[in-house]
Short mmCIF file of C-alpha atoms and ligand atoms in Angstrom, two decimals:
data_model
loop_
_atom_site.label_atom_id
_atom_site.label_comp_id
_atom_site.label_asym_id
_atom_site.label_seq_id
_atom_site.Cartn_x
_atom_site.Cartn_y
_atom_site.Cartn_z
CA LYS A 1 -0.35 -8.45 31.73
CA ILE A 2 0.16 -6.90 28.27
CA VAL A 3 0.92 -9.17 24.86
CA ILE A 4 2.45 -8.50 22.10
CA THR A 5 1.71 -11.22 19.84
CA ASP A 6 3.29 -10.17 16.66
CA CYS A 7 6.80 -9.66 17.78
CA SER A 8 9.09 -10.73 14.51
CA TRP A 9 11.82 -8.31 15.08
CA GLY A 10 12.23 -9.95 18.86
CA SER A 11 12.55 -6.89 21.43
CA TYR A 12 10.17 -4.54 22.48
CA ASP A 13 12.52 -1.70 23.13
CA VAL A 14 9.68 0.86 21.85
CA GLU A 15 6.52 -0.65 23.09
CA LYS A 16 8.32 -0.79 26.87
CA GLN A 17 8.49 2.67 26.34
CA HIS A 18 5.18 3.98 25.18
CA LEU A 19 3.39 0.86 27.65
CA PRO A 20 1.94 1.92 31.58
CA LYS A 21 5.64 1.27 33.58
CA ASP A 22 3.94 -1.01 35.42
CA ALA A 23 3.27 -3.62 32.74
CA GLU A 24 3.99 -7.74 32.84
CA VAL A 25 4.90 -7.29 29.03
CA VAL A 26 4.89 -10.12 26.64
CA CYS A 27 7.13 -10.58 23.49
CA THR A 28 6.07 -13.41 21.26
CA GLN A 29 5.24 -14.62 18.05
CA ILE A 30 1.58 -16.56 17.73
CA LEU A 31 -0.11 -17.27 14.79
CA THR A 32 -2.47 -20.36 16.25
CA GLU A 33 -5.86 -20.52 17.89
CA GLU A 34 -4.80 -22.25 20.32
CA GLU A 35 -1.63 -20.48 21.04
CA VAL A 36 -3.25 -16.98 21.38
CA ILE A 37 -5.75 -18.52 23.44
CA GLU A 38 -3.08 -19.66 25.84
CA THR A 39 -0.80 -16.65 25.35
CA CYS A 40 -3.15 -14.41 25.95
CA LYS A 41 -4.95 -15.68 29.03
CA GLY A 42 -4.82 -13.47 31.98
CA ALA A 43 -3.92 -10.44 29.54
CA VAL A 44 -5.63 -6.83 29.63
CA ALA A 45 -4.54 -5.57 25.89
CA THR A 46 -2.74 -7.07 22.95
CA LEU A 47 -0.30 -5.62 20.45
CA SER A 48 -1.37 -7.45 17.54
CA GLU A 49 -1.18 -7.91 13.78
CA TYR A 50 -1.66 -10.86 12.43
CA ALA A 51 -2.07 -13.41 15.16
CA PRO A 52 -6.35 -13.97 14.88
CA PHE A 53 -8.30 -13.46 17.22
CA THR A 54 -11.70 -14.62 16.33
CA ARG A 55 -15.10 -15.55 17.94
CA ARG A 56 -14.07 -18.49 19.99
CA VAL A 57 -10.78 -16.77 20.91
CA LEU A 58 -12.41 -13.93 22.39
CA GLU A 59 -14.97 -15.84 23.79
CA GLN A 60 -11.88 -17.54 26.19
CA LEU A 61 -10.37 -13.95 27.47
CA PRO A 62 -12.51 -12.46 29.48
CA ASP A 63 -10.17 -10.38 31.18
CA LEU A 64 -9.35 -8.27 27.64
CA LYS A 65 -10.37 -5.13 27.21
CA ILE A 66 -8.31 -3.15 23.78
CA ILE A 67 -7.06 -5.36 20.95
CA ALA A 68 -3.83 -2.56 19.61
CA ASN A 69 -3.27 -3.90 16.37
CA SER A 70 -0.41 -2.38 15.13
CA ALA A 71 -1.55 -2.17 11.54
CA MET A 72 -3.81 -0.10 8.92
CA GLY A 73 -6.21 -2.84 8.78
CA VAL A 74 -8.04 -5.47 11.38
CA ASP A 75 -8.59 -7.97 9.35
CA ASN A 76 -7.15 -10.47 11.81
CA ILE A 77 -10.10 -9.34 14.46
CA ASP A 78 -13.58 -10.49 14.43
CA LEU A 79 -14.66 -6.69 14.98
CA ASP A 80 -18.87 -7.89 15.54
CA ALA A 81 -17.83 -10.54 17.90
CA ALA A 82 -15.33 -7.42 19.79
CA LYS A 83 -18.23 -5.54 19.89
CA GLU A 84 -20.68 -7.45 21.46
CA LEU A 85 -18.00 -8.55 24.30
CA GLY A 86 -17.22 -4.68 25.44
CA ILE A 87 -13.20 -5.03 23.68
CA ALA A 88 -12.15 -2.14 22.05
CA VAL A 89 -10.04 -2.71 19.15
CA THR A 90 -7.74 0.29 17.67
CA ASN A 91 -5.79 0.24 14.85
CA VAL A 92 -2.76 2.81 13.17
CA PRO A 93 -4.86 3.43 9.45
CA ASP A 94 -2.04 6.50 8.45
CA TYR A 95 1.04 5.69 9.73
CA CYS A 96 2.74 4.56 6.05
CA PHE A 97 0.65 7.32 3.89
CA ASP A 98 3.95 9.41 3.18
CA GLU A 99 6.02 5.92 2.57
CA VAL A 100 3.44 4.92 0.00
CA ALA A 101 3.35 7.99 -1.80
CA GLU A 102 7.07 8.90 -1.95
CA HIS A 103 7.23 5.34 -3.34
CA ALA A 104 4.59 5.84 -6.18
CA MET A 105 6.80 8.73 -7.24
CA ALA A 106 9.91 6.60 -7.21
CA LEU A 107 8.39 4.13 -9.45
CA ILE A 108 7.55 6.67 -11.90
CA LEU A 109 10.37 8.48 -12.02
CA SER A 110 12.10 5.00 -11.99
CA THR A 111 10.30 4.07 -14.87
CA LEU A 112 10.45 7.29 -16.86
CA ARG A 113 13.85 8.22 -16.80
CA ASN A 114 14.39 3.88 -17.07
CA ILE A 115 17.08 4.01 -14.13
CA PRO A 116 16.19 -0.04 -13.83
CA GLY A 117 17.28 -0.35 -16.80
CA TYR A 118 20.33 1.78 -17.69
CA ASN A 119 21.87 -0.28 -13.82
CA GLU A 120 21.17 -3.30 -15.90
CA LYS A 121 22.97 -2.33 -19.20
CA VAL A 122 25.95 -0.65 -17.06
CA ARG A 123 26.17 -3.61 -13.98
CA LYS A 124 25.40 -6.67 -16.52
CA GLU A 125 26.31 -5.48 -19.80
CA LYS A 126 28.98 -3.24 -18.60
CA LYS A 127 27.68 -0.83 -21.32
CA TRP A 128 27.71 3.36 -20.72
CA ASP A 129 25.59 4.27 -24.12
CA PHE A 130 22.85 6.84 -23.25
CA ALA A 131 21.10 5.98 -26.67
CA ASP A 132 20.61 2.13 -25.64
CA ALA A 133 17.40 2.62 -23.83
CA PRO A 134 13.38 3.43 -24.84
CA LYS A 135 12.69 6.62 -26.08
CA LEU A 136 12.86 8.97 -22.90
CA TYR A 137 11.32 12.21 -22.20
CA ARG A 138 10.96 15.55 -20.59
CA ILE A 139 8.67 14.86 -17.09
CA ASN A 140 7.91 18.50 -16.46
CA GLY A 141 4.71 19.21 -18.15
CA MET A 142 3.41 15.85 -18.67
CA THR A 143 -0.12 15.02 -16.98
CA MET A 144 -0.81 12.18 -14.47
CA GLY A 145 -4.20 10.73 -14.02
CA LEU A 146 -4.62 9.35 -10.29
CA ILE A 147 -7.23 6.56 -10.25
CA GLY A 148 -8.76 7.12 -6.85
CA CYS A 149 -8.03 10.03 -5.27
CA GLY A 150 -7.14 8.94 -1.61
CA ARG A 151 -4.50 10.48 0.73
CA ILE A 152 -2.54 8.34 -0.63
CA PRO A 153 -2.38 9.64 -4.38
CA ARG A 154 -2.88 13.42 -3.04
CA LYS A 155 0.09 13.45 -1.68
CA ALA A 156 1.57 11.95 -4.36
CA ALA A 157 -0.52 14.11 -6.85
CA VAL A 158 1.59 16.87 -4.16
CA MET A 159 5.41 15.89 -5.34
CA ALA A 160 4.15 15.50 -8.74
CA LYS A 161 2.93 18.76 -9.17
CA GLY A 162 6.64 19.73 -7.86
CA PHE A 163 7.62 17.85 -11.12
CA GLY A 164 5.57 20.34 -13.06
CA MET A 165 3.11 17.83 -13.55
CA LYS A 166 -1.11 18.60 -14.11
CA LEU A 167 -2.65 16.67 -12.46
CA VAL A 168 -6.66 14.90 -13.35
CA GLY A 169 -8.77 11.99 -12.20
CA TYR A 170 -11.48 9.86 -11.71
CA ASP A 171 -12.84 8.90 -8.17
CA PRO A 172 -16.92 9.30 -8.29
CA TYR A 173 -16.75 10.13 -4.60
CA LEU A 174 -14.29 12.34 -3.87
CA PRO A 175 -16.05 16.22 -2.62
CA LYS A 176 -15.01 18.89 -5.20
CA GLU A 177 -13.56 20.95 -2.85
CA VAL A 178 -10.57 18.49 -2.25
CA ALA A 179 -10.29 17.97 -5.22
CA GLU A 180 -9.81 22.05 -6.21
CA GLU A 181 -7.69 21.96 -3.18
CA PHE A 182 -5.22 19.66 -5.00
CA GLY A 183 -5.55 21.12 -8.17
CA ILE A 184 -7.41 17.94 -9.90
CA GLU A 185 -9.30 18.25 -12.86
CA MET A 186 -11.77 15.63 -12.44
CA MET A 187 -13.53 13.35 -15.50
CA PRO A 188 -14.66 9.99 -16.34
CA MET A 189 -12.30 7.32 -16.12
CA GLU A 190 -11.92 6.79 -20.53
CA ARG A 191 -10.86 10.67 -20.38
CA LEU A 192 -8.84 10.30 -17.93
CA ALA A 193 -6.96 7.29 -20.48
CA GLU A 194 -7.15 9.81 -23.03
CA VAL A 195 -5.41 12.17 -21.55
CA SER A 196 -2.25 10.70 -19.01
CA ASP A 197 1.06 10.31 -19.39
CA VAL A 198 1.71 8.90 -16.27
CA ILE A 199 -1.37 6.54 -14.70
CA LEU A 200 -1.25 6.19 -11.33
CA SER A 201 -4.22 3.32 -9.53
CA HIS A 202 -5.05 3.94 -6.22
CA VAL A 203 -8.42 2.33 -5.01
CA PRO A 204 -8.83 0.30 -2.50
CA LEU A 205 -9.93 -3.32 -2.82
CA MET A 206 -13.14 -4.19 -1.93
CA PRO A 207 -15.86 -6.50 -3.49
CA SER A 208 -17.35 -3.24 -6.17
CA THR A 209 -13.30 -2.49 -6.92
CA GLU A 210 -12.30 -5.52 -8.41
CA LYS A 211 -11.08 -6.05 -11.36
CA MET A 212 -12.49 -2.45 -11.83
CA VAL A 213 -9.01 -1.29 -13.99
CA GLY A 214 -8.90 -2.82 -17.05
CA LYS A 215 -9.62 -2.85 -20.54
CA ASN A 216 -12.18 -0.09 -19.61
CA LEU A 217 -8.88 1.76 -18.91
CA PHE A 218 -6.40 1.23 -21.33
CA ASP A 219 -8.47 0.47 -24.46
CA HIS A 220 -9.00 4.46 -24.33
CA VAL A 221 -5.15 5.20 -23.76
CA LYS A 222 -3.61 7.66 -26.31
CA LYS A 223 -0.19 8.74 -25.11
CA GLN A 224 1.54 5.55 -24.59
CA PRO A 225 1.12 5.91 -20.33
CA ILE A 226 2.50 4.41 -18.41
CA PHE A 227 0.54 2.62 -15.22
CA VAL A 228 2.28 2.27 -11.78
CA ASN A 229 -0.15 0.55 -9.40
CA THR A 230 0.65 0.57 -5.33
CA SER A 231 -2.27 -0.05 -4.04
CA ARG A 232 -3.83 -3.82 -4.26
CA GLY A 233 -2.74 -6.23 -6.97
CA GLY A 234 -6.88 -7.92 -6.92
CA THR A 235 -7.73 -3.93 -7.98
CA VAL A 236 -6.29 -4.63 -11.71
CA ASP A 237 -6.92 -7.02 -14.15
CA HIS A 238 -3.91 -7.96 -14.86
CA ASP A 239 -4.99 -9.98 -18.52
CA ALA A 240 -5.78 -6.77 -19.86
CA LEU A 241 -2.46 -5.12 -18.79
CA CYS A 242 -0.02 -7.74 -20.69
CA ASP A 243 -2.68 -7.19 -23.40
CA ALA A 244 -1.57 -3.28 -23.26
CA LEU A 245 1.98 -4.07 -22.48
CA GLU A 246 2.33 -6.10 -25.32
CA SER A 247 0.26 -3.65 -27.85
CA GLY A 248 2.58 -1.16 -26.89
CA ALA A 249 -1.20 1.07 -25.96
CA VAL A 250 0.28 0.83 -22.29
CA ARG A 251 4.79 1.63 -22.72
CA ALA A 252 6.03 0.30 -19.07
CA ALA A 253 4.20 -0.53 -16.26
CA ALA A 254 5.47 -0.01 -12.67
CA LEU A 255 3.99 -2.49 -9.60
CA ASP A 256 4.57 -2.68 -6.17
CA VAL A 257 1.34 -4.95 -5.73
CA VAL A 258 0.57 -8.03 -7.84
CA ASP A 259 -3.03 -9.96 -8.56
CA GLU A 260 -1.11 -13.22 -6.52
CA GLU A 261 0.66 -12.27 -3.29
CA PRO A 262 3.55 -13.53 -2.46
CA ALA A 263 4.32 -13.26 -6.39
CA ASN A 264 3.35 -16.33 -8.72
CA PHE A 265 6.42 -15.86 -10.78
CA ALA A 266 4.91 -18.52 -13.58
CA SER A 267 2.54 -15.44 -14.22
CA ARG A 268 2.16 -13.68 -17.20
CA ILE A 269 2.85 -10.29 -16.01
CA PHE A 270 6.44 -11.35 -15.51
CA LYS A 271 7.48 -11.75 -19.24
CA TYR A 272 7.82 -7.76 -19.61
CA ASP A 273 10.95 -6.42 -19.74
CA ASN A 274 9.34 -3.29 -19.37
CA VAL A 275 7.52 -4.12 -16.45
CA ILE A 276 9.63 -3.20 -12.52
CA PHE A 277 8.42 -4.95 -9.58
CA THR A 278 9.34 -4.06 -6.11
CA PRO A 279 7.97 -6.43 -3.44
CA HIS A 280 4.72 -5.09 -1.86
CA ALA A 281 7.61 -2.59 -0.59
CA ALA A 282 6.04 0.86 -0.76
CA PHE A 283 4.93 1.00 3.52
CA TYR A 284 8.00 -0.27 4.20
CA SER A 285 10.47 2.32 6.07
CA GLU A 286 12.10 2.00 9.83
CA THR A 287 10.19 5.39 10.14
CA ALA A 288 6.92 3.97 9.74
CA LEU A 289 7.75 0.59 12.16
CA GLU A 290 9.05 2.56 14.35
CA GLU A 291 5.67 4.82 14.26
CA VAL A 292 3.03 2.53 13.79
CA ARG A 293 4.55 -0.15 16.85
CA ARG A 294 5.05 3.27 19.26
CA ARG A 295 1.70 4.88 18.32
CA SER A 296 0.05 1.15 18.81
CA ALA A 297 1.52 1.06 22.07
CA GLU A 298 0.41 4.70 22.83
CA ASN A 299 -3.55 3.58 21.88
CA VAL A 300 -3.01 1.10 24.93
CA THR A 301 -1.76 3.26 27.40
CA HIS A 302 -4.58 6.17 27.02
CA PHE A 303 -6.98 3.72 26.59
CA LEU A 304 -6.28 1.90 29.99
CA ALA A 305 -5.39 5.13 31.34
CA GLY A 306 -9.26 6.06 30.59
P1 NAD B 1 -8.07 6.42 0.86
O1 NAD B 1 -9.28 5.57 1.59
O2 NAD B 1 -7.24 7.69 1.67
O3 NAD B 1 -8.93 6.40 0.05
C1 NAD B 1 -9.77 5.72 -1.71
C2 NAD B 1 -9.88 6.53 -2.10
O4 NAD B 1 -10.74 5.41 -3.08
C3 NAD B 1 -10.92 7.60 -2.11
O5 NAD B 1 -11.51 8.66 -2.26
C4 NAD B 1 -12.13 6.89 -2.45
O6 NAD B 1 -14.03 7.28 -2.92
C5 NAD B 1 -12.03 6.62 -3.52
N1 NAD B 1 -12.33 4.79 -4.83
C6 NAD B 1 -13.08 4.15 -3.99
N2 NAD B 1 -14.03 3.66 -4.96
C7 NAD B 1 -14.04 3.88 -5.66
C8 NAD B 1 -14.05 3.39 -7.61
N3 NAD B 1 -15.27 2.87 -7.70
N4 NAD B 1 -13.62 3.99 -8.59
C9 NAD B 1 -12.56 5.47 -7.96
N5 NAD B 1 -12.47 5.81 -7.07
C10 NAD B 1 -12.94 4.79 -5.84
O7 NAD B 1 -6.94 5.58 0.66
P2 NAD B 1 -5.79 6.04 0.61
O8 NAD B 1 -5.17 6.10 1.91
O9 NAD B 1 -5.31 6.63 -0.61
O10 NAD B 1 -5.23 4.32 0.32
C11 NAD B 1 -5.48 3.46 0.84
C12 NAD B 1 -5.29 1.88 0.44
O11 NAD B 1 -3.18 1.95 -0.31
C13 NAD B 1 -5.24 0.35 0.80
O12 NAD B 1 -6.63 0.13 0.93
C14 NAD B 1 -4.10 -0.56 0.28
O13 NAD B 1 -4.92 -0.75 -0.79
C15 NAD B 1 -3.19 0.52 -0.16
N6 NAD B 1 -1.71 0.45 0.42
C16 NAD B 1 -0.68 0.15 0.19
C17 NAD B 1 0.54 -0.18 0.24
C18 NAD B 1 1.81 -0.45 0.12
O14 NAD B 1 3.10 -1.19 0.64
N7 NAD B 1 2.07 -1.09 -1.31
C19 NAD B 1 0.24 -0.12 2.12
C20 NAD B 1 -0.24 1.53 2.63
C21 NAD B 1 -1.86 0.89 1.79
#
């Protein structure tokens, strides 16, 4: 018995193709601890995303051998308890790297070319006037600053290079050889602020990175850069960003993530016309969803096969 615990798409066609042929597959959507205990009784494996596997739940599922999360993270699972009870946990850490990098570049290009602004003028005001817009500049030759130079921003960096952008970065933990391989000139955050026309912030959210991008960055910008965040809203001090937008130090921003999600539309960041938003959508594509479902099913099959 294998339970798909977060079957929000309603069918399990993808999973079924990649799970053991003789498995009894239960496809459901369960959210409470009680529901998980009840539904997963007797199951050897689950494919999950949000269903809570707390210690209490795990202790009541003696047949369970593997929780294959169909996600990047594993924060729905008590990992210590799983380890103690001998239950394997897998995830699919990289299924949407392409999408997030592509989305970051889409936000950068949309902002630099004023695509949402022009579209609104044409559609809502029926104005066909290129000059009725913020001043635009050539992207070829601009400098892009990467705060956090992990796998996703490095993919964006390769794309940005194709547009003729120069790359600089701030990431105290990035090996020198990796920076060299990607042609990223590493420097302190203040210096990055001074030289960048585009700043892509991509640090993961951890206690040490909470609100780590704030006045320390925005107070040093010199070229009225645009600021883009596709990582986690909690890494950016939104008040400091709003101040920088208000003073004009930052020309515009593009945010896929904000500090409160689902969004609180009363918050200050939503007051500025020169900020474009997408609703934490960077990871999403049908290709990515198919991949995460297929690979978590494969994780179960490979594990059960030893
Ligand atoms: P990664 O793990 O490959 O790299 C993280 C980088 O951040 C590392 O190079 C690390 O050295 C650096 N870093 C850590 N602390 C730092 C600090 N204090 N200052 C500067 N750099 C620091 O991460 P990645 O794959 O590039 O990005 C992962 C993040 O992307 C996730 O944590 C998640 O927040 C975000 N994400 C967003 C979406 C979305 O839909 N918007 C989807 C998937 C992932």
